[in-house]
XYZ file of C-alpha atoms in Angstrom:
317
model
C -0.084 -0.115 -0.266
C 1.387 3.600 -0.730
C 0.735 4.339 2.858
C 3.723 2.304 4.044
C 7.329 2.628 3.455
C 8.962 0.855 0.602
C 11.487 -0.528 2.828
C 8.604 -2.103 5.064
C 10.384 -5.301 5.186
C 13.502 -4.319 6.667
C 11.666 -2.470 9.348
C 8.985 -5.287 9.621
C 6.498 -4.393 12.493
C 6.297 -0.777 13.266
C 5.021 0.807 10.020
C 2.517 -2.402 9.570
C 1.443 -1.766 12.876
C 0.665 1.860 12.669
C -0.880 1.297 9.236
C -3.690 -1.182 10.747
C -4.407 0.711 14.075
C -4.718 4.445 12.183
C -6.712 2.705 9.189
C -10.278 3.804 9.415
C -11.757 0.495 9.435
C -15.423 -0.766 10.016
C -16.888 -3.057 11.625
C -17.277 -5.510 8.441
C -13.420 -5.114 8.300
C -12.621 -6.515 11.472
C -12.210 -10.236 10.135
C -10.143 -9.292 7.534
C -8.429 -7.086 9.743
C -7.841 -10.218 12.667
C -6.828 -12.419 10.040
C -3.833 -9.985 8.552
C -2.568 -9.660 12.281
C -2.312 -13.532 12.221
C -0.618 -13.401 9.250
C 1.821 -10.916 10.529
C 2.504 -12.563 13.760
C 3.545 -15.596 12.333
C 6.172 -13.648 10.303
C 7.511 -10.783 12.391
C 8.659 -11.676 15.966
C 8.100 -8.065 17.343
C 4.911 -7.885 16.063
C 2.798 -8.517 19.353
C 5.312 -6.563 21.049
C 4.289 -3.339 19.025
C 0.565 -3.851 18.669
C 0.393 -3.845 22.415
C 1.927 -0.516 22.576
C 0.248 0.709 19.919
C -3.202 -0.299 21.260
C -2.169 1.257 24.714
C -1.234 4.200 23.474
C -4.769 4.459 21.345
C -6.810 3.370 24.596
C -5.153 5.965 26.912
C -6.998 8.602 25.459
C -10.771 8.185 25.136
C -11.714 11.443 24.603
C -10.125 11.774 21.038
C -11.694 12.472 17.661
C -14.482 10.157 16.680
C -13.716 8.372 19.965
C -16.938 6.699 19.971
C -15.864 4.625 16.482
C -12.300 4.510 17.404
C -12.745 2.609 20.835
C -15.239 0.051 19.482
C -12.590 -1.054 17.260
C -9.608 -0.858 19.313
C -11.417 -2.921 22.261
C -12.648 -5.656 19.841
C -9.024 -5.950 18.370
C -7.665 -5.643 21.880
C -9.787 -8.408 22.904
C -9.701 -11.008 20.102
C -5.842 -10.421 19.675
C -6.114 -11.663 23.292
C -8.180 -14.539 22.853
C -5.978 -16.122 19.943
C -2.976 -15.460 21.490
C -1.643 -13.099 19.081
C -0.652 -10.605 21.904
C 1.717 -13.041 24.019
C 2.175 -10.975 26.997
C -0.961 -11.889 28.579
C -0.639 -10.264 31.872
C -0.372 -6.979 30.268
C -2.627 -7.316 27.799
C -5.333 -8.240 30.325
C -4.079 -5.509 32.116
C -4.939 -2.726 29.457
C -8.303 -4.722 28.939
C -9.084 -4.064 32.323
C -7.725 -0.554 32.721
C -9.889 0.185 29.481
C -13.039 -1.565 30.935
C -12.775 0.358 34.309
C -12.770 3.505 32.923
C -15.618 3.198 30.266
C -17.655 1.951 33.352
C -17.040 4.667 35.564
C -17.033 8.004 33.256
C -19.874 6.494 30.866
C -22.477 5.298 33.004
C -24.829 8.601 32.697
C -24.123 9.143 28.638
C -23.732 5.792 27.574
C -21.586 6.669 24.457
C -19.168 3.572 24.509
C -22.493 1.295 24.711
C -21.830 -0.056 21.010
C -18.608 -0.914 21.565
C -19.235 -2.953 24.655
C -22.015 -4.570 23.297
C -19.003 -5.196 20.731
C -16.702 -6.644 22.920
C -19.028 -9.064 24.539
C -20.469 -10.312 21.227
C -16.827 -11.318 20.100
C -15.176 -11.931 23.214
C -17.637 -12.864 25.892
C -17.502 -16.370 26.301
C -13.695 -16.916 26.479
C -12.890 -13.166 28.160
C -16.216 -13.166 30.868
C -16.966 -16.873 30.815
C -20.709 -16.022 29.697
C -22.860 -17.663 27.820
C -25.746 -15.817 25.937
C -29.462 -16.446 26.627
C -29.625 -18.416 23.446
C -26.890 -20.298 23.896
C -27.760 -21.559 27.063
C -31.239 -22.224 26.220
C -29.970 -24.627 23.628
C -27.290 -25.819 25.962
C -30.111 -26.776 28.436
C -32.535 -28.138 26.268
C -29.798 -30.568 24.194
C -28.421 -31.361 27.652
C -25.147 -30.801 26.246
C -21.236 -29.820 27.090
C -19.635 -27.116 25.460
C -15.961 -27.107 25.407
C -14.489 -23.631 26.467
C -10.760 -21.720 26.075
C -9.159 -21.726 29.011
C -7.456 -17.917 28.497
C -8.430 -16.828 32.093
C -8.582 -18.546 35.488
C -12.235 -18.359 36.826
C -11.935 -15.479 39.268
C -10.203 -13.534 36.729
C -13.672 -13.570 34.433
C -15.414 -12.769 37.268
C -14.075 -9.994 37.566
C -14.405 -8.885 33.550
C -17.853 -9.857 34.013
C -18.616 -8.341 37.173
C -17.453 -4.865 35.038
C -19.443 -5.281 32.181
C -22.761 -6.158 34.318
C -22.184 -3.259 36.221
C -22.238 -1.237 33.135
C -25.368 -3.395 32.217
C -27.001 -2.327 35.205
C -26.715 1.099 34.388
C -27.662 1.018 30.664
C -31.126 -0.978 32.267
C -31.805 1.994 34.552
C -31.444 5.153 32.393
C -33.703 2.664 29.745
C -36.522 2.665 32.449
C -35.927 6.117 33.191
C -36.150 7.132 29.366
C -39.365 4.574 29.228
C -41.021 6.576 31.666
C -40.649 9.832 30.879
C -41.104 8.825 26.884
C -44.740 7.366 28.375
C -45.558 10.186 30.810
C -45.298 12.588 27.307
C -47.415 10.485 24.992
C -50.073 10.334 27.818
C -49.553 14.067 27.918
C -49.914 14.779 24.691
C -53.106 12.105 24.229
C -54.895 13.583 26.821
C -54.289 17.770 25.410
C -55.205 16.538 22.354
C -58.629 15.273 23.363
C -59.246 18.134 25.431
C -58.064 21.130 23.341
C -58.051 19.346 19.939
C -54.048 19.906 19.381
C -50.877 18.817 20.622
C -48.247 22.173 20.053
C -45.092 21.455 17.849
C -42.737 21.274 20.561
C -44.295 18.480 22.367
C -44.739 16.530 18.995
C -40.904 17.133 18.652
C -40.202 16.083 22.185
C -42.182 12.855 22.093
C -40.319 11.989 18.726
C -36.936 13.022 20.360
C -37.455 10.924 22.993
C -39.348 7.932 20.879
C -35.873 7.645 18.524
C -33.469 7.828 22.000
C -35.658 5.070 23.214
C -35.952 2.972 20.387
C -31.762 3.053 20.368
C -31.079 2.583 23.481
C -33.591 -0.303 23.788
C -32.027 -1.989 20.793
C -28.618 -2.117 22.683
C -29.696 -2.428 26.016
C -31.304 -5.568 24.614
C -28.654 -6.923 22.620
C -26.348 -6.494 25.726
C -28.455 -8.226 28.252
C -28.935 -11.532 25.790
C -25.463 -11.581 25.644
C -24.939 -11.330 29.177
C -27.924 -13.865 29.915
C -29.557 -10.843 32.549
C -33.144 -9.641 32.195
C -34.772 -6.166 31.257
C -37.228 -5.488 33.489
C -40.910 -5.151 31.506
C -41.705 -1.829 30.150
C -45.228 -1.437 29.422
C -46.928 0.098 26.804
C -48.728 3.575 26.983
C -52.416 1.257 26.228
C -51.210 -1.044 29.110
C -50.339 1.982 31.526
C -53.788 3.601 30.973
C -55.367 0.240 31.403
C -54.033 -0.225 35.349
C -54.869 3.387 35.983
C -57.979 3.745 35.055
C -61.452 1.621 34.846
C -63.068 2.453 31.844
C -66.518 1.695 33.322
C -65.787 4.225 35.988
C -66.977 7.914 34.732
C -65.715 9.413 38.241
C -62.360 8.265 37.790
C -62.400 8.529 33.683
C -63.054 12.132 34.526
C -60.614 12.564 37.037
C -58.034 11.328 35.132
C -58.844 14.167 32.282
C -58.952 16.786 34.821
C -54.889 16.598 35.041
C -54.502 17.954 32.000
C -54.675 21.640 32.379
C -56.590 24.271 30.331
C -54.038 26.872 30.530
C -50.672 26.992 29.327
C -49.214 28.436 32.663
C -49.918 29.696 35.639
C -49.990 33.154 34.835
C -52.734 32.744 31.962
C -54.765 30.626 34.772
C -54.296 33.540 37.173
C -55.380 36.031 34.655
C -58.801 34.131 33.932
C -59.800 32.342 37.256
C -58.653 34.847 39.979
C -60.904 38.137 40.035
C -59.371 41.054 41.208
C -61.225 43.223 43.574
C -61.527 46.383 42.206
C -62.813 48.426 45.292
C -59.278 48.501 47.038
C -57.693 49.823 43.793
C -60.254 52.411 42.458
C -60.224 55.510 44.040
C -63.308 56.031 46.517
C -64.586 59.094 45.017
C -65.135 57.342 41.900
C -66.689 54.223 43.296
C -69.008 56.307 45.130
C -70.294 58.064 42.282
C -70.847 54.581 40.642
C -72.080 52.977 43.318
C -74.947 55.906 43.679
C -75.769 55.912 39.554
C -76.393 52.260 39.774
C -78.660 52.679 43.159
C -80.797 55.479 41.374
C -80.975 53.432 38.463
C -82.105 50.610 40.106
C -84.576 52.465 41.792
C -85.818 53.797 38.849
C -86.393 50.975 37.552
C -88.371 49.439 39.879
C -90.710 52.471 40.003
C -91.580 51.700 36.417
C -92.692 48.218 37.511
C -94.803 49.543 39.802
C -96.452 51.874 37.373
C -97.445 48.891 34.726
C -101.250 48.163 35.003
C -101.983 44.953 35.865
C -104.523 43.102 33.481
C -108.209 42.627 35.390
C -110.793 39.752 34.685
C -113.844 40.685 33.363
């Protein structure tokens, strides 16, 4: 390739490793890249050491440009290089992996930026490094009563350490998913009631619900995949219809009216105050004006009363 010095066979490892690690790889390129690393490891004795050194430098900074994609590639590359034995310094390699996972778990519980990277890592390295079976594989093993041989890369206690990190991260993912789901259901429920009461929903509320729905769908997909790979359970996420069925008895008008009253007819408290809190003007209008108006009103009332008395009543003959 034009990106590699023509004399690279004389300097076997460094330029090749830099070219692989700096390439803008996609996930579909990873199998080819891993196979290439395997061939280079057989050819050059210092390839393993240089690859580990480059990955250490790359994973030391999780806030780099295009960090989500780069960390996803680098984390999977590191994991599979350890599983395949291409990185021969296992102690240093697993120390780097543990340090990187700890950084992600500690710093990413709220934003979940590296969730796709963690899903990819567990998908390709979970059974060998974490020692966990996916829900689907476990069910098949139990159904057919068979034993699947496992690669003994790490001791059981070391596997549990790595598995504990991923399960801690998955707990944060599930907690965020539940909060987002509740927020979305509340928004949809409010929009539905507003539509019934007012006949329309504001553009801001519609935009908010669409944004929440898109975030929810993406997070739900990744959380479900991660939970299946780690063989853990996601709590039930009731739909809007289920929530309404639980909260309101459709045969009870009282409950229905009470539920509808939760939707405010007013845009804000100022508007509500303007229309509902009638000011007593007697304390604000000058007393002299109030007395004149009151005197005129009393005089008019007396005149009307006297007119009624003067109207002749019909007599029967």
